Amino acid sequence: MEIYIGYLAGFLGTVCWVPQTWKAWSTRDTSGLSLAANFLFLLTVTLWLLYGLLVKDWPLIIANGCATLIVLSIVAAKLKYK
């Protein structure tokens, strides 16, 4: 049962960033986004991904691997559309 809670939490925690990513890229408006906050969150999910890899925890690996790509996209949009 615990594994399913981990997958659900990982899915929801990752999917919540998709609308922000879509909006940033589709409108090219990132004025409401904080580069520092998103960069710190990118560092956070990257470290969680590394931790998941070290302990071989698939919910952590999948969720934070996806989150890293999504938040990296937000940071890239912020840098591109200053």
PDB file of N, CA and C in Angstrom, residues 6-23 41 45 59 62-71 74:
ATOM      1  N   GLY A   6       3.204   6.514  -2.456  1.00  0.00           N
ATOM      2  CA  GLY A   6       4.395   7.167  -3.000  1.00  0.00           C
ATOM      3  C   GLY A   6       4.222   7.551  -4.460  1.00  0.00           C
ATOM      4  N   TYR A   7       3.668   6.636  -5.248  1.00  0.00           N
ATOM      5  CA  TYR A   7       3.437   6.940  -6.668  1.00  0.00           C
ATOM      6  C   TYR A   7       2.396   8.039  -6.839  1.00  0.00           C
ATOM      7  N   LEU A   8       1.320   7.989  -6.049  1.00  0.00           N
ATOM      8  CA  LEU A   8       0.282   9.021  -6.143  1.00  0.00           C
ATOM      9  C   LEU A   8       0.834  10.387  -5.749  1.00  0.00           C
ATOM     10  N   ALA A   9       1.580  10.444  -4.666  1.00  0.00           N
ATOM     11  CA  ALA A   9       2.178  11.709  -4.223  1.00  0.00           C
ATOM     12  C   ALA A   9       3.145  12.236  -5.279  1.00  0.00           C
ATOM     13  N   GLY A  10       3.940  11.359  -5.823  1.00  0.00           N
ATOM     14  CA  GLY A  10       4.881  11.761  -6.863  1.00  0.00           C
ATOM     15  C   GLY A  10       4.180  12.265  -8.106  1.00  0.00           C
ATOM     16  N   PHE A  11       3.106  11.591  -8.496  1.00  0.00           N
ATOM     17  CA  PHE A  11       2.348  12.003  -9.674  1.00  0.00           C
ATOM     18  C   PHE A  11       1.720  13.375  -9.471  1.00  0.00           C
ATOM     19  N   LEU A  12       1.027  13.546  -8.361  1.00  0.00           N
ATOM     20  CA  LEU A  12       0.356  14.822  -8.095  1.00  0.00           C
ATOM     21  C   LEU A  12       1.359  15.959  -7.920  1.00  0.00           C
ATOM     22  N   GLY A  13       2.446  15.695  -7.224  1.00  0.00           N
ATOM     23  CA  GLY A  13       3.456  16.718  -7.002  1.00  0.00           C
ATOM     24  C   GLY A  13       4.160  17.145  -8.283  1.00  0.00           C
ATOM     25  N   THR A  14       4.219  16.254  -9.244  1.00  0.00           N
ATOM     26  CA  THR A  14       4.846  16.567 -10.521  1.00  0.00           C
ATOM     27  C   THR A  14       3.871  17.243 -11.477  1.00  0.00           C
ATOM     28  N   VAL A  15       2.684  16.714 -11.561  1.00  0.00           N
ATOM     29  CA  VAL A  15       1.679  17.234 -12.498  1.00  0.00           C
ATOM     30  C   VAL A  15       1.293  18.678 -12.166  1.00  0.00           C
ATOM     31  N   CYS A  16       1.380  19.060 -10.919  1.00  0.00           N
ATOM     32  CA  CYS A  16       0.977  20.422 -10.543  1.00  0.00           C
ATOM     33  C   CYS A  16       1.845  21.492 -11.207  1.00  0.00           C
ATOM     34  N   TRP A  17       3.032  21.130 -11.701  1.00  0.00           N
ATOM     35  CA  TRP A  17       3.921  22.092 -12.359  1.00  0.00           C
ATOM     36  C   TRP A  17       3.676  22.198 -13.854  1.00  0.00           C
ATOM     37  N   VAL A  18       2.935  21.270 -14.423  1.00  0.00           N
ATOM     38  CA  VAL A  18       2.691  21.278 -15.866  1.00  0.00           C
ATOM     39  C   VAL A  18       1.936  22.532 -16.334  1.00  0.00           C
ATOM     40  N   PRO A  19       0.852  22.952 -15.665  1.00  0.00           N
ATOM     41  CA  PRO A  19       0.171  24.167 -16.129  1.00  0.00           C
ATOM     42  C   PRO A  19       1.071  25.407 -16.123  1.00  0.00           C
ATOM     43  N   GLN A  20       1.931  25.526 -15.121  1.00  0.00           N
ATOM     44  CA  GLN A  20       2.851  26.665 -15.050  1.00  0.00           C
ATOM     45  C   GLN A  20       3.837  26.628 -16.218  1.00  0.00           C
ATOM     46  N   THR A  21       4.322  25.443 -16.513  1.00  0.00           N
ATOM     47  CA  THR A  21       5.254  25.284 -17.630  1.00  0.00           C
ATOM     48  C   THR A  21       4.568  25.630 -18.950  1.00  0.00           C
ATOM     49  N   TRP A  22       3.368  25.097 -19.141  1.00  0.00           N
ATOM     50  CA  TRP A  22       2.619  25.366 -20.371  1.00  0.00           C
ATOM     51  C   TRP A  22       2.368  26.859 -20.549  1.00  0.00           C
ATOM     52  N   LYS A  23       1.942  27.516 -19.460  1.00  0.00           N
ATOM     53  CA  LYS A  23       1.642  28.947 -19.533  1.00  0.00           C
ATOM     54  C   LYS A  23       2.894  29.764 -19.855  1.00  0.00           C
ATOM     55  N   PHE A  41      13.998  25.282  -6.382  1.00  0.00           N
ATOM     56  CA  PHE A  41      13.162  24.091  -6.482  1.00  0.00           C
ATOM     57  C   PHE A  41      13.784  23.081  -7.440  1.00  0.00           C
ATOM     58  N   VAL A  45      14.519  19.204  -6.393  1.00  0.00           N
ATOM     59  CA  VAL A  45      14.049  17.975  -7.045  1.00  0.00           C
ATOM     60  C   VAL A  45      15.211  17.184  -7.642  1.00  0.00           C
ATOM     61  N   PRO A  59       9.408   5.304  -6.814  1.00  0.00           N
ATOM     62  CA  PRO A  59       8.529   6.480  -6.798  1.00  0.00           C
ATOM     63  C   PRO A  59       9.307   7.790  -6.756  1.00  0.00           C
ATOM     64  N   ILE A  62      11.121   8.278 -10.353  1.00  0.00           N
ATOM     65  CA  ILE A  62      10.208   8.669 -11.433  1.00  0.00           C
ATOM     66  C   ILE A  62       9.673  10.077 -11.215  1.00  0.00           C
ATOM     67  N   ALA A  63       9.163  10.337 -10.015  1.00  0.00           N
ATOM     68  CA  ALA A  63       8.560  11.647  -9.738  1.00  0.00           C
ATOM     69  C   ALA A  63       9.576  12.771  -9.865  1.00  0.00           C
ATOM     70  N   ASN A  64      10.741  12.602  -9.283  1.00  0.00           N
ATOM     71  CA  ASN A  64      11.723  13.681  -9.308  1.00  0.00           C
ATOM     72  C   ASN A  64      12.478  13.767 -10.623  1.00  0.00           C
ATOM     73  N   GLY A  65      12.551  12.679 -11.359  1.00  0.00           N
ATOM     74  CA  GLY A  65      13.094  12.745 -12.706  1.00  0.00           C
ATOM     75  C   GLY A  65      12.192  13.595 -13.601  1.00  0.00           C
ATOM     76  N   CYS A  66      10.887  13.326 -13.524  1.00  0.00           N
ATOM     77  CA  CYS A  66       9.920  14.129 -14.300  1.00  0.00           C
ATOM     78  C   CYS A  66       9.897  15.575 -13.810  1.00  0.00           C
ATOM     79  N   ALA A  67       9.887  15.765 -12.497  1.00  0.00           N
ATOM     80  CA  ALA A  67       9.846  17.116 -11.932  1.00  0.00           C
ATOM     81  C   ALA A  67      11.089  17.907 -12.329  1.00  0.00           C
ATOM     82  N   THR A  68      12.232  17.262 -12.355  1.00  0.00           N
ATOM     83  CA  THR A  68      13.463  17.940 -12.762  1.00  0.00           C
ATOM     84  C   THR A  68      13.329  18.470 -14.187  1.00  0.00           C
ATOM     85  N   LEU A  69      12.806  17.660 -15.084  1.00  0.00           N
ATOM     86  CA  LEU A  69      12.639  18.094 -16.479  1.00  0.00           C
ATOM     87  C   LEU A  69      11.627  19.235 -16.594  1.00  0.00           C
ATOM     88  N   ILE A  70      10.532  19.135 -15.860  1.00  0.00           N
ATOM     89  CA  ILE A  70       9.490  20.164 -15.930  1.00  0.00           C
ATOM     90  C   ILE A  70       9.993  21.484 -15.357  1.00  0.00           C
ATOM     91  N   VAL A  71      10.610  21.446 -14.194  1.00  0.00           N
ATOM     92  CA  VAL A  71      11.093  22.685 -13.572  1.00  0.00           C
ATOM     93  C   VAL A  71      12.278  23.249 -14.343  1.00  0.00           C
ATOM     94  N   ILE A  74      10.784  25.344 -16.897  1.00  0.00           N
ATOM     95  CA  ILE A  74      10.330  26.635 -16.364  1.00  0.00           C
ATOM     96  C   ILE A  74      11.514  27.589 -16.217  1.00  0.00           C
TER      97      ILE A  74
END
